[in-house]
CSV table of C-alpha atoms and ligand atoms in Angstrom, one decimal:
chain,number,residue,atom,x,y,z
F,1,MET,CA,20.9,-27.5,-10.7
F,2,GLU,CA,17.6,-29.3,-10.1
F,3,ASN,CA,17.9,-32.0,-7.4
F,4,GLU,CA,16.3,-35.3,-8.0
F,5,SER,CA,15.9,-36.1,-4.3
F,6,ILE,CA,13.7,-33.2,-3.1
F,7,PRO,CA,11.9,-34.1,0.1
F,8,PRO,CA,8.2,-34.1,-0.5
F,9,GLU,CA,7.5,-31.6,2.3
F,10,SER,CA,10.2,-29.2,1.4
F,11,PRO,CA,9.3,-25.6,0.2
F,12,VAL,CA,10.5,-26.5,-3.3
F,13,ALA,CA,8.2,-29.5,-3.5
F,14,CYS,CA,5.3,-27.4,-2.1
F,15,LEU,CA,6.0,-24.7,-4.5
F,16,ARG,CA,6.0,-27.2,-7.4
F,17,ASP,CA,2.6,-28.4,-6.2
F,18,ASP,CA,1.3,-24.8,-6.0
F,19,LEU,CA,2.6,-23.9,-9.4
F,20,THR,CA,1.4,-27.0,-11.3
F,21,THR,CA,-2.1,-27.4,-9.9
F,22,GLY,CA,-5.3,-25.2,-9.8
F,23,GLU,CA,-5.6,-21.7,-11.2
F,24,MET,CA,-1.9,-21.0,-10.9
F,25,GLY,CA,-0.9,-24.0,-12.9
F,26,ILE,CA,-3.3,-23.0,-15.7
F,27,SER,CA,-2.1,-19.4,-15.4
F,28,LEU,CA,1.6,-20.4,-15.9
F,29,ASN,CA,0.7,-22.6,-18.8
F,30,ILE,CA,-1.0,-19.9,-20.9
F,31,CYS,CA,2.1,-17.7,-20.9
F,32,TYR,CA,3.1,-17.5,-24.6
F,33,ASN,CA,6.4,-15.8,-23.9
F,34,CYS,CA,5.7,-12.5,-25.6
F,35,SER,CA,7.7,-10.3,-23.1
F,36,THR,CA,5.0,-7.6,-22.8
F,37,CYS,CA,5.5,-7.9,-19.0
F,38,SER,CA,9.3,-7.4,-19.2
F,39,THR,CA,8.9,-4.5,-21.6
F,40,ILE,CA,6.6,-2.6,-19.3
F,41,CYS,CA,8.5,-3.5,-16.0
F,42,PRO,CA,10.3,-0.4,-14.6
F,43,VAL,CA,12.8,-2.5,-12.7
F,44,ALA,CA,13.7,-4.5,-15.9
F,45,LEU,CA,14.5,-1.1,-17.5
F,46,GLU,CA,16.7,-0.1,-14.6
F,47,THR,CA,18.6,-3.4,-14.3
F,48,GLU,CA,19.0,-3.7,-18.1
F,49,GLY,CA,16.9,-6.9,-18.0
F,50,LYS,CA,18.9,-8.6,-15.3
F,51,PHE,CA,15.6,-8.7,-13.4
F,52,ASN,CA,12.6,-9.2,-15.6
F,53,PRO,CA,9.2,-10.8,-15.0
F,54,ARG,CA,9.1,-13.0,-18.1
F,55,SER,CA,12.2,-14.9,-17.0
F,56,ILE,CA,10.7,-15.6,-13.6
F,57,ILE,CA,7.5,-16.9,-15.3
F,58,GLN,CA,9.6,-19.0,-17.6
F,59,LEU,CA,11.7,-20.5,-14.9
F,60,ALA,CA,8.6,-21.3,-12.8
F,61,ASN,CA,6.9,-22.8,-15.8
F,62,CYS,CA,9.9,-25.0,-16.7
F,63,GLY,CA,10.4,-26.1,-13.1
F,64,PHE,CA,13.7,-24.4,-12.3
F,65,LEU,CA,12.4,-23.7,-8.8
F,66,GLU,CA,15.7,-24.1,-6.9
F,67,ARG,CA,17.2,-21.5,-9.1
F,68,LEU,CA,14.3,-19.2,-8.3
F,69,ILE,CA,14.0,-19.6,-4.5
F,70,ILE,CA,17.5,-20.8,-3.4
F,71,ASP,CA,19.9,-19.2,-5.8
F,72,LEU,CA,17.6,-16.1,-6.3
F,73,GLU,CA,18.7,-15.9,-10.0
F,74,PRO,CA,17.0,-13.7,-11.1
F,75,ASN,CA,16.2,-12.1,-7.8
F,76,VAL,CA,12.4,-12.1,-7.3
F,77,TRP,CA,12.8,-9.7,-4.4
F,78,ASP,CA,13.7,-7.0,-6.9
F,79,CYS,CA,10.1,-6.8,-8.0
F,80,SER,CA,8.6,-3.5,-6.8
F,81,MET,CA,5.0,-5.0,-6.9
F,82,CYS,CA,3.8,-2.2,-9.2
F,83,GLU,CA,1.5,-4.6,-10.9
F,84,LEU,CA,2.0,-3.1,-14.4
F,85,CYS,CA,2.9,-6.5,-15.7
F,86,GLN,CA,-0.2,-8.0,-14.3
F,87,GLU,CA,-2.4,-5.4,-16.1
F,88,ALA,CA,-0.4,-5.5,-19.4
F,89,CYS,CA,-0.2,-9.3,-19.9
F,90,PRO,CA,-2.3,-10.2,-22.9
F,91,GLN,CA,-2.9,-13.7,-21.6
F,92,HIS,CA,-3.9,-12.5,-18.1
F,93,VAL,CA,-1.2,-14.6,-16.5
F,94,ASP,CA,-1.5,-14.1,-12.7
F,95,LEU,CA,2.0,-12.7,-12.3
F,96,HIS,CA,1.1,-11.1,-9.0
F,97,GLY,CA,-0.1,-14.4,-7.5
F,98,ILE,CA,2.8,-16.4,-8.9
F,99,PHE,CA,5.4,-13.9,-7.6
F,100,VAL,CA,3.9,-13.9,-4.1
F,101,THR,CA,3.9,-17.7,-4.1
F,102,VAL,CA,7.6,-17.8,-5.2
F,103,LYS,CA,8.6,-15.2,-2.6
F,104,ASN,CA,6.8,-17.1,0.2
F,105,ALA,CA,8.7,-20.2,-0.8
F,106,ALA,CA,12.0,-18.3,-0.8
F,107,ALA,CA,11.1,-17.0,2.7
F,108,GLU,CA,10.7,-20.6,3.9
F,109,TYR,CA,14.4,-21.0,3.0
F,110,GLU,CA,15.2,-17.8,4.9
F,111,ASN,CA,16.0,-16.3,1.6
F,112,ILE,CA,14.2,-13.1,2.4
F,113,PRO,CA,15.6,-9.6,2.7
F,114,GLU,CA,15.8,-8.1,6.2
F,115,SER,CA,13.6,-5.2,5.1
F,116,TYR,CA,10.8,-7.6,4.8
F,117,THR,CA,11.2,-9.6,8.0
F,118,SER,CA,11.9,-6.5,10.0
F,119,GLU,CA,8.6,-5.1,8.9
F,120,THR,CA,6.7,-8.3,9.6
F,121,GLY,CA,8.5,-8.5,12.9
F,122,GLN,CA,7.2,-5.0,13.9
F,123,VAL,CA,3.7,-6.2,13.2
F,124,TYR,CA,4.3,-9.2,15.5
F,125,LEU,CA,5.8,-7.0,18.3
F,126,PHE,CA,3.5,-4.0,18.0
F,127,GLY,CA,0.5,-5.0,15.8
F,128,LYS,CA,1.6,-2.2,13.5
F,129,ALA,CA,4.3,-2.0,10.8
F,130,VAL,CA,5.1,1.4,12.1
F,131,PRO,CA,5.1,1.5,15.9
F,132,LEU,CA,4.1,4.7,17.8
F,133,GLN,CA,7.0,7.0,18.9
F,134,PRO,CA,6.7,9.5,21.8
F,135,ALA,CA,7.3,12.4,19.4
F,136,ILE,CA,4.3,11.4,17.4
F,137,VAL,CA,2.1,11.0,20.4
F,138,LYS,CA,2.8,14.7,21.1
F,139,ARG,CA,2.4,15.7,17.5
F,140,ARG,CA,-1.0,14.0,17.3
F,141,GLU,CA,-2.0,15.8,20.4
F,142,LYS,CA,-0.8,19.1,19.0
F,143,LEU,CA,-2.8,18.5,15.8
F,144,GLY,CA,-5.9,17.7,17.8
F,145,LEU,CA,-6.0,14.1,16.7
F,146,PRO,CA,-7.4,11.3,18.8
F,147,PRO,CA,-4.7,9.2,20.5
F,148,SER,CA,-3.3,6.2,18.5
F,149,ILE,CA,-4.6,3.2,20.4
F,150,ASP,CA,-2.9,-0.2,20.6
F,151,THR,CA,-4.6,-3.2,19.2
F,152,SER,CA,-5.1,-6.5,21.1
F,153,LEU,CA,-1.5,-7.7,20.6
F,154,ASN,CA,-2.2,-11.2,22.0
F,155,GLU,CA,-4.7,-11.7,19.1
F,156,ILE,CA,-2.2,-10.6,16.5
F,157,GLN,CA,0.6,-12.8,17.9
F,158,LEU,CA,-1.7,-15.8,18.1
F,159,LEU,CA,-2.9,-15.3,14.5
F,160,MET,CA,0.7,-14.8,13.2
F,161,THR,CA,1.7,-18.0,14.9
F,162,LEU,CA,-1.2,-20.0,13.5
F,163,SER,CA,-0.7,-18.7,10.0
F,164,GLY,CA,3.0,-19.2,9.6
F,165,ALA,CA,4.8,-15.8,9.7
F,166,LYS,CA,6.1,-16.4,13.3
F,167,ALA,CA,7.9,-19.6,12.2
F,168,ILE,CA,9.5,-17.7,9.3
F,169,LEU,CA,10.6,-14.9,11.7
F,170,ASP,CA,12.0,-17.4,14.1
F,171,ALA,CA,13.9,-19.3,11.4
F,172,VAL,CA,15.4,-16.1,10.1
F,173,GLU,CA,16.5,-15.1,13.6
F,174,LYS,CA,18.1,-18.4,14.2
F,175,LYS,CA,20.0,-18.4,10.9
F,176,LYS,CA,21.2,-14.9,11.7
F,177,ALA,CA,22.4,-16.0,15.1
F,178,THR,CA,24.2,-19.0,13.7
F,179,THR,CA,25.9,-16.9,11.0
F,180,GLU,CA,27.1,-14.4,13.6
F,181,GLU,CA,28.4,-17.2,15.8
F,182,ALA,CA,30.4,-18.6,12.9
F,183,ILE,CA,32.0,-15.2,12.4
Q,1,MET,CA,-24.7,16.9,11.5
Q,2,ALA,CA,-27.6,17.6,13.8
Q,3,THR,CA,-27.5,15.1,16.6
Q,4,ASN,CA,-29.3,15.1,19.9
Q,5,PRO,CA,-26.4,15.6,22.4
Q,6,ILE,CA,-28.0,13.2,24.9
Q,7,THR,CA,-28.2,10.3,22.5
Q,8,GLN,CA,-25.0,11.3,20.6
Q,9,ASP,CA,-22.8,8.6,22.1
Q,10,ALA,CA,-25.3,5.8,21.3
Q,11,THR,CA,-25.8,7.0,17.7
Q,12,GLU,CA,-22.0,7.5,17.3
Q,13,SER,CA,-21.2,3.9,18.0
Q,14,THR,CA,-24.0,2.3,16.1
Q,15,ALA,CA,-24.7,4.7,13.3
Q,16,SER,CA,-24.4,3.0,9.9
Q,17,GLY,CA,-26.0,5.4,7.5
Q,18,PRO,CA,-24.8,6.0,4.0
Q,19,ASN,CA,-22.4,8.7,5.3
Q,20,ASP,CA,-20.9,6.7,8.1
Q,21,PHE,CA,-17.6,5.0,7.5
Q,22,GLU,CA,-15.0,3.1,9.6
Q,23,LEU,CA,-11.8,5.1,9.2
Q,24,PHE,CA,-8.8,2.9,8.5
Q,25,VAL,CA,-5.9,5.3,9.0
Q,26,GLY,CA,-3.1,2.8,8.5
Q,27,CYS,CA,0.2,2.5,10.5
Q,28,THR,CA,2.3,4.9,8.4
Q,29,ILE,CA,-0.1,7.9,8.5
Q,30,GLN,CA,-1.2,7.2,12.1
Q,31,ASN,CA,2.3,6.8,13.6
Q,32,ARG,CA,4.6,8.7,11.3
Q,33,ILE,CA,2.9,11.4,9.2
Q,34,PRO,CA,-0.3,12.1,11.2
Q,35,PHE,CA,-0.8,15.5,9.6
Q,36,ILE,CA,-2.2,13.6,6.6
Q,37,GLU,CA,-4.9,12.2,8.9
Q,38,LYS,CA,-5.6,15.7,10.1
Q,39,SER,CA,-6.3,16.9,6.6
Q,40,ALA,CA,-8.5,13.9,5.8
Q,41,ARG,CA,-10.6,14.4,9.0
Q,42,TYR,CA,-10.9,18.1,8.2
Q,43,VAL,CA,-12.1,17.5,4.6
Q,44,PHE,CA,-14.5,14.6,5.4
Q,45,GLU,CA,-16.2,16.6,8.2
Q,46,LYS,CA,-16.8,19.5,5.8
Q,47,LEU,CA,-18.3,17.1,3.3
Q,48,GLY,CA,-20.7,15.6,5.9
Q,49,ILE,CA,-19.0,12.2,6.1
Q,50,THR,CA,-18.8,10.8,9.6
Q,51,LEU,CA,-15.6,8.9,10.2
Q,52,HIS,CA,-15.7,6.3,13.1
Q,53,ASP,CA,-12.5,5.3,14.8
Q,54,ASN,CA,-11.8,1.7,15.7
Q,55,GLY,CA,-8.9,1.3,18.1
Q,56,GLU,CA,-8.8,-2.5,17.5
Q,57,PHE,CA,-7.6,-2.2,13.9
Q,58,ALA,CA,-4.0,-3.5,13.5
Q,59,CYS,CA,-1.7,-3.3,10.5
Q,60,CYS,CA,-3.7,-3.9,7.3
Q,61,PRO,CA,-1.2,-5.8,6.8
Q,62,ASP,CA,1.1,-4.4,4.2
Q,63,PRO,CA,0.6,-6.0,0.7
Q,64,VAL,CA,4.3,-5.8,0.0
Q,65,GLY,CA,6.1,-6.6,3.2
Q,66,VAL,CA,3.8,-8.9,5.0
Q,67,GLN,CA,2.2,-10.6,2.0
Q,68,SER,CA,5.6,-11.4,0.5
Q,69,THR,CA,6.7,-13.0,3.8
Q,70,SER,CA,3.5,-15.1,4.3
Q,71,HIS,CA,0.4,-14.8,2.2
Q,72,ASP,CA,-1.4,-16.9,4.8
Q,73,THR,CA,-0.6,-14.4,7.6
Q,74,TRP,CA,-1.5,-11.5,5.3
Q,75,LEU,CA,-4.9,-13.1,4.6
Q,76,THR,CA,-5.6,-13.9,8.3
Q,77,LEU,CA,-4.7,-10.5,9.7
Q,78,GLY,CA,-6.6,-8.8,6.9
Q,79,ALA,CA,-9.6,-10.9,7.7
Q,80,ARG,CA,-9.4,-9.9,11.4
Q,81,ASN,CA,-9.6,-6.2,10.4
Q,82,LEU,CA,-12.5,-6.8,8.1
Q,83,ALA,CA,-14.3,-8.8,10.8
Q,84,LEU,CA,-13.9,-5.9,13.2
Q,85,ALA,CA,-15.5,-3.4,10.8
Q,86,GLU,CA,-18.3,-5.9,10.0
Q,87,GLU,CA,-19.2,-5.8,13.7
Q,88,SER,CA,-20.1,-2.1,13.3
Q,89,ASN,CA,-21.9,-2.8,10.0
Q,90,ARG,CA,-20.0,0.1,8.4
Q,91,ASN,CA,-18.0,0.2,5.2
Q,92,ILE,CA,-14.3,1.0,5.5
Q,93,VAL,CA,-12.6,4.1,4.1
Q,94,SER,CA,-8.8,3.8,3.8
Q,95,LEU,CA,-6.4,6.7,3.5
Q,96,CYS,CA,-3.7,4.6,1.9
Q,97,ASN,CA,-3.1,2.7,-1.3
Q,98,GLY,CA,-1.5,-0.3,0.5
Q,99,CYS,CA,-4.2,-0.7,3.1
Q,100,SER,CA,-7.0,-0.3,0.6
Q,101,GLU,CA,-5.4,-2.9,-1.7
Q,102,THR,CA,-4.9,-5.4,1.2
Q,103,LEU,CA,-8.4,-5.0,2.6
Q,104,LYS,CA,-10.1,-5.2,-0.8
Q,105,ALA,CA,-8.0,-8.1,-2.0
Q,106,VAL,CA,-8.5,-10.1,1.2
Q,107,ASN,CA,-12.2,-9.4,1.1
Q,108,HIS,CA,-12.3,-10.6,-2.5
Q,109,GLU,CA,-10.1,-13.6,-2.0
Q,110,LEU,CA,-12.0,-14.9,0.9
Q,111,LYS,CA,-15.4,-14.4,-0.8
Q,112,GLU,CA,-14.2,-16.2,-4.0
Q,113,HIS,CA,-12.3,-19.1,-2.4
Q,114,PRO,CA,-14.4,-21.0,0.2
Q,115,GLU,CA,-11.5,-23.4,1.0
Q,116,GLU,CA,-9.2,-20.6,2.0
Q,117,ARG,CA,-11.9,-18.9,3.9
Q,118,LYS,CA,-12.5,-22.1,5.9
Q,119,VAL,CA,-8.9,-22.2,7.0
Q,120,VAL,CA,-8.8,-18.5,7.8
Q,121,GLN,CA,-12.0,-18.7,9.8
Q,122,SER,CA,-10.7,-21.6,11.8
Q,123,ARG,CA,-7.9,-19.3,13.0
Q,124,LEU,CA,-10.3,-16.4,13.6
Q,125,ASP,CA,-12.4,-18.8,15.8
Q,126,GLU,CA,-9.5,-18.9,18.2
Q,127,ILE,CA,-9.9,-15.2,18.9
Q,128,GLY,CA,-13.7,-15.2,18.7
Q,129,LYS,CA,-14.1,-13.3,15.4
Q,130,THR,CA,-16.1,-14.1,12.3
Q,131,PHE,CA,-15.5,-13.0,8.7
Q,132,LYS,CA,-18.8,-12.5,7.1
Q,133,GLY,CA,-17.9,-10.7,3.9
Q,134,SER,CA,-20.6,-8.2,4.5
Q,135,ILE,CA,-18.9,-4.8,4.0
Q,136,GLU,CA,-17.1,-3.0,1.3
Q,137,VAL,CA,-13.7,-1.2,1.4
Q,138,LYS,CA,-13.1,2.1,-0.3
Q,139,HIS,CA,-10.0,4.1,-1.0
Q,140,PHE,CA,-10.6,7.7,0.0
Q,141,ILE,CA,-10.3,8.9,-3.6
Q,142,GLU,CA,-12.9,6.4,-4.7
Q,143,LEU,CA,-15.2,7.6,-1.9
Q,144,LEU,CA,-14.7,11.2,-2.9
Q,145,HIS,CA,-15.3,10.6,-6.5
Q,146,GLU,CA,-18.1,8.1,-6.5
Q,147,HIS,CA,-19.9,8.8,-3.2
Q,148,VAL,CA,-19.4,12.5,-2.5
Q,149,GLY,CA,-19.2,13.5,-6.2
Q,150,ILE,CA,-17.3,16.2,-8.0
Q,151,PRO,CA,-20.1,18.9,-7.8
Q,152,ALA,CA,-20.2,18.6,-4.0
Q,153,ILE,CA,-16.4,18.6,-3.8
Q,154,LYS,CA,-16.4,21.8,-5.9
Q,155,SER,CA,-19.2,23.5,-4.0
Q,156,LEU,CA,-17.1,23.9,-0.8
Q,157,VAL,CA,-14.1,25.5,-2.5
Q,158,ILE,CA,-13.5,29.0,-1.1
Q,159,LYS,CA,-9.9,29.4,-2.0
Q,160,PRO,CA,-9.4,27.8,-5.4
Q,161,LEU,CA,-5.9,26.4,-6.3
Q,162,THR,CA,-5.8,28.7,-9.3
Q,163,GLY,CA,-2.4,28.8,-11.1
Q,164,LEU,CA,-0.9,26.0,-9.0
Q,165,LYS,CA,0.7,23.4,-11.4
Q,166,ILE,CA,0.4,19.9,-10.0
Q,167,ALA,CA,1.9,16.6,-11.1
Q,168,ILE,CA,-0.2,13.8,-9.7
Q,169,HIS,CA,1.5,10.6,-8.6
Q,170,PRO,CA,-1.4,8.1,-8.2
Q,171,GLY,CA,0.8,5.2,-7.1
Q,172,CYS,CA,0.3,1.5,-8.1
Q,173,HIS,CA,-1.9,-0.2,-5.5
Q,174,TYR,CA,-4.7,2.4,-5.8
Q,175,SER,CA,-5.8,1.0,-9.1
Q,176,ARG,CA,-3.9,-2.3,-9.6
Q,177,PRO,CA,-4.4,-5.2,-9.8
Q,178,HIS,CA,-7.8,-4.1,-11.1
Q,179,GLU,CA,-9.4,-7.4,-10.6
Q,180,LEU,CA,-8.8,-7.0,-6.9
Q,181,VAL,CA,-9.3,-3.3,-6.3
Q,182,HIS,CA,-12.0,-2.5,-8.8
Q,183,THR,CA,-11.6,1.2,-9.2
Q,184,ASP,CA,-10.8,3.9,-11.7
Q,185,ASP,CA,-8.7,3.1,-14.8
Q,186,PRO,CA,-5.9,0.7,-13.8
Q,187,MET,CA,-3.2,2.1,-16.1
Q,188,GLU,CA,-4.3,5.8,-16.3
Q,189,PRO,CA,-6.3,6.7,-13.2
Q,190,ILE,CA,-8.3,9.9,-13.6
Q,191,TYR,CA,-10.3,10.3,-10.3
Q,192,PRO,CA,-7.4,12.2,-8.5
Q,193,ARG,CA,-7.1,14.5,-11.5
Q,194,LYS,CA,-10.8,15.3,-11.6
Q,195,ILE,CA,-10.8,16.1,-7.9
Q,196,LEU,CA,-7.8,18.5,-8.2
Q,197,GLU,CA,-9.3,20.1,-11.2
Q,198,ALA,CA,-12.5,20.7,-9.3
Q,199,LEU,CA,-10.4,22.6,-6.8
Q,200,GLY,CA,-9.2,24.9,-9.6
Q,201,ALA,CA,-5.7,23.5,-10.0
Q,202,THR,CA,-3.8,23.0,-13.2
Q,203,VAL,CA,-3.1,19.3,-13.5
Q,204,LEU,CA,-0.1,18.6,-15.7
Q,205,ASP,CA,0.5,15.6,-18.0
Q,206,TYR,CA,3.9,14.2,-17.6
Q,207,GLN,CA,5.6,11.2,-19.1
Q,208,GLU,CA,6.2,9.0,-16.0
Q,209,GLU,CA,2.9,9.8,-14.2
Q,210,ASN,CA,1.9,6.1,-13.8
Q,211,MET,CA,5.3,4.7,-13.0
Q,212,CYS,CA,5.9,3.2,-9.5
Q,213,CYS,CA,7.6,5.4,-6.9
Q,214,GLY,CA,10.1,2.5,-6.3
Q,215,SER,CA,9.4,2.0,-2.6
Q,216,GLY,CA,8.9,-1.7,-3.2
Q,217,VAL,CA,12.2,-2.3,-5.0
Q,218,ALA,CA,14.1,0.0,-2.6
Q,219,ARG,CA,13.7,-2.8,-0.1
Q,220,ASN,CA,16.2,-4.9,-2.0
Q,221,ASN,CA,17.8,-2.8,-4.7
Q,222,GLN,CA,18.4,0.9,-3.9
Q,223,ALA,CA,20.1,1.6,-7.2
Q,224,ALA,CA,17.1,0.5,-9.2
Q,225,ALA,CA,14.8,2.5,-7.0
Q,226,ASP,CA,17.0,5.6,-7.4
Q,227,GLY,CA,17.0,5.2,-11.1
Q,228,MET,CA,13.2,5.0,-11.3
Q,229,LEU,CA,12.8,8.1,-9.1
Q,230,LYS,CA,15.4,10.0,-11.2
Q,231,ARG,CA,13.3,9.3,-14.3
Q,232,LYS,CA,10.1,10.3,-12.5
Q,233,TYR,CA,11.5,13.6,-11.1
Q,234,ALA,CA,13.1,14.5,-14.4
Q,235,SER,CA,9.8,14.2,-16.2
Q,236,ILE,CA,8.0,16.2,-13.4
Q,237,GLN,CA,10.7,18.9,-13.7
Q,238,ASP,CA,10.2,18.9,-17.5
Q,239,ALA,CA,6.5,19.5,-17.0
Q,240,GLU,CA,7.4,22.4,-14.7
Q,241,ALA,CA,5.3,21.3,-11.7
Q,242,ASP,CA,5.1,23.5,-8.6
Q,243,ILE,CA,4.1,20.5,-6.4
Q,244,ILE,CA,3.5,16.8,-6.5
Q,245,ALA,CA,0.2,15.4,-5.3
Q,246,ALA,CA,0.1,11.9,-3.6
Q,247,ILE,CA,-2.6,9.6,-2.4
Q,248,CYS,CA,-0.5,7.0,-0.6
Q,249,PRO,CA,1.7,7.4,2.5
Q,250,SER,CA,4.4,5.1,1.1
Q,251,CYS,CA,4.6,7.0,-2.1
Q,252,TYR,CA,4.5,10.3,-0.2
Q,253,GLN,CA,7.5,9.3,1.9
Q,254,GLN,CA,9.4,7.9,-1.0
Q,255,LEU,CA,8.8,11.0,-3.1
Q,256,GLU,CA,10.0,13.3,-0.3
Q,257,VAL,CA,13.0,11.3,0.9
Q,258,GLY,CA,14.0,10.5,-2.7
Q,259,GLN,CA,14.7,14.1,-3.4
Q,260,LYS,CA,17.7,13.9,-1.0
Q,261,ASN,CA,18.8,10.7,-2.5
Q,262,MET,CA,18.9,12.3,-6.0
Q,263,LYS,CA,21.5,14.7,-4.7
Q,264,LYS,CA,23.6,11.9,-3.2
Q,265,ALA,CA,23.3,9.5,-6.1
Q,266,TYR,CA,23.4,11.9,-9.1
Q,267,GLY,CA,24.0,15.4,-7.9
Q,268,MET,CA,20.6,16.2,-9.1
Q,269,GLU,CA,18.7,19.1,-7.5
Q,270,VAL,CA,15.1,18.3,-6.8
Q,271,LYS,CA,13.0,20.5,-4.5
Q,272,ILE,CA,9.3,20.0,-5.1
Q,273,PRO,CA,6.9,19.9,-2.2
Q,274,VAL,CA,4.7,16.8,-2.0
Q,275,LEU,CA,1.2,17.2,-0.8
Q,276,TYR,CA,-1.6,14.8,-0.1
Q,277,VAL,CA,-4.8,15.3,-2.1
Q,278,THR,CA,-6.7,15.8,1.2
Q,279,GLU,CA,-4.2,18.6,2.2
Q,280,LEU,CA,-4.9,20.4,-1.1
Q,281,MET,CA,-8.6,20.0,-0.5
Q,282,ALA,CA,-8.2,21.3,3.0
Q,283,ILE,CA,-6.5,24.6,2.0
Q,284,ALA,CA,-9.0,25.1,-0.8
Q,285,TYR,CA,-11.7,24.7,1.8
Q,286,GLY,CA,-10.2,27.5,3.9
Q,287,GLY,CA,-8.0,25.4,6.3
Q,288,LYS,CA,-4.9,27.1,7.7
Q,289,MET,CA,-1.6,25.5,6.8
Q,290,LYS,CA,-0.2,25.6,10.4
Q,291,ASP,CA,-3.4,24.1,11.9
Q,292,LEU,CA,-3.1,21.3,9.3
Q,293,GLY,CA,0.6,20.6,10.2
Q,294,PHE,CA,2.2,21.6,6.9
Q,295,GLN,CA,5.3,22.6,8.9
Q,296,PHE,CA,6.0,18.9,9.5
Q,297,HIS,CA,6.6,18.2,5.8
Q,298,GLN,CA,10.2,17.3,4.9
Q,299,VAL,CA,10.2,19.3,1.7
Q,300,LYS,CA,8.7,22.5,3.0
Q,301,PRO,CA,5.6,23.7,1.1
Q,302,MET,CA,4.5,26.8,3.0
Q,303,LYS,CA,6.6,29.4,1.4
Q,304,LEU,CA,5.5,28.4,-2.1
Q,305,LEU,CA,1.8,28.2,-1.1
Q,306,LYS,CA,2.0,31.6,0.5
Q,307,GLU,CA,3.0,33.0,-2.9
Q,308,PHE,CA,-0.3,31.6,-4.1
Q,309,GLY,CA,-2.2,33.3,-1.4
Q,310,PHE,CA,-2.7,30.5,1.1
Q,311,GLU,CA,-2.2,31.2,4.8
K,1,SF4,S1,3.2,-10.7,-20.8
K,1,SF4,FE1,2.1,-12.6,-20.1
K,1,SF4,S2,2.1,-14.0,-21.8
K,1,SF4,FE2,3.7,-12.4,-22.3
K,1,SF4,S3,5.6,-13.2,-21.5
K,1,SF4,FE3,4.7,-12.0,-19.8
K,1,SF4,S4,3.5,-13.5,-18.6
K,1,SF4,FE4,3.9,-14.5,-20.6
K,2,SF4,S1,5.1,-6.0,-10.6
K,2,SF4,FE1,7.3,-6.4,-10.4
K,2,SF4,S2,7.8,-7.6,-12.2
K,2,SF4,FE2,5.8,-6.7,-12.6
K,2,SF4,S3,6.2,-4.8,-13.7
K,2,SF4,FE3,6.1,-4.2,-11.5
K,2,SF4,S4,8.3,-4.4,-10.8
K,2,SF4,FE4,8.2,-5.5,-12.8
């Protein structure tokens, strides 16, 4: 499954760097495979262990990164981000940080559920994850609340372009268009 | 608050006393369930806390949706919001678990990691903003418990919630990860419970109190989210709760909408109104349910609350 000829700038290679250096590298290395995280995980319970945090930590630690971010086996997007594992881990492994890093790398391969990109897309288009609807304008008025003001959208769009989310949104859009064309 | 009407405008915009806070309403409350904002403003005004609005605030951004897409973007947009509040020199109070986690975590990360901060600042330079790391972020529950205090919260009660049996759902990001949000007990939070007890309510113990509402996993695996909610509702029903109390808009919505899903997925009947802690405070302080917008709840609470003597 692991490919010998991974280009050095690819998300897999970057992920490998992130996971083997600095605090995250140390964090992964101190996992002693006790499964406390998987025992407390509510999604592991629901999926009968098909998704479980320990297996993601183990695959990351052993370098099976393509399986994690390309095959999505197990599917890191099933994590509910409840942070119970983070608190319960006796070794203080930074499961939260590692999962975010893995998800970000999967997103670079456009392996990200639409529920995530559509929300990030709303932030790009409106500055808010939940844009204002006419009905709510009226409801706010009726409740005597101040009007909901729009933020400086040009600033938000510039920052999202400079920090990477825009490129991901564009790549996902493009992939969607190509898939639809193929159909 | 006694303010000279002539200078009121000037003091309003620059005041940064211990009871002045920048209100971070958050997208979901502001633009979808604004009645929660109503109750929060009502309660904080009674308690002598001045909330200042900042129309420039954007999405916090969401610690699940946006952070999982791009941690870099999440850090950068979070830093912009913090920089905006820093200009007013006031601490932030957030009405949402997600917003408070993001703003606290970004504040923490940028202060602890100078390298990351440099990169983020170089982006903020492009819009003429500076992150200084000079303010604090508080979840409203934390503000109520630590700053206002239980005796003051209790002193304003004119209609106690006597006899009302409440199951609290604290939600995850209020107290976890503890190293980033620094409040309450991470696994068994008690501040919300102490506030509701001060209002005279009976706060129940139930098995799944600290389990996630499932809104995160629902983005990718509805069946797992339904299963989690089923366990949660069953244990709330076992405890015979009249209502569920929430402190996060995502959890609030998940816990309301989920009741319909239970019917579809399992044929399970669940009909338990969900109320925000600030809504419960507001009625205990004499607020009228209609003025507070209780009619906009999906699972209607007014009939039940009328039985307990609330108007
Ligand atoms: S609880 Fe911590 S040490 Fe144990 S398996 Fe999970 S990550 Fe590893
Ligand atoms: S944060 Fe994710 S992996 Fe950890 S316990 Fe919660 S759902 Fe499971």
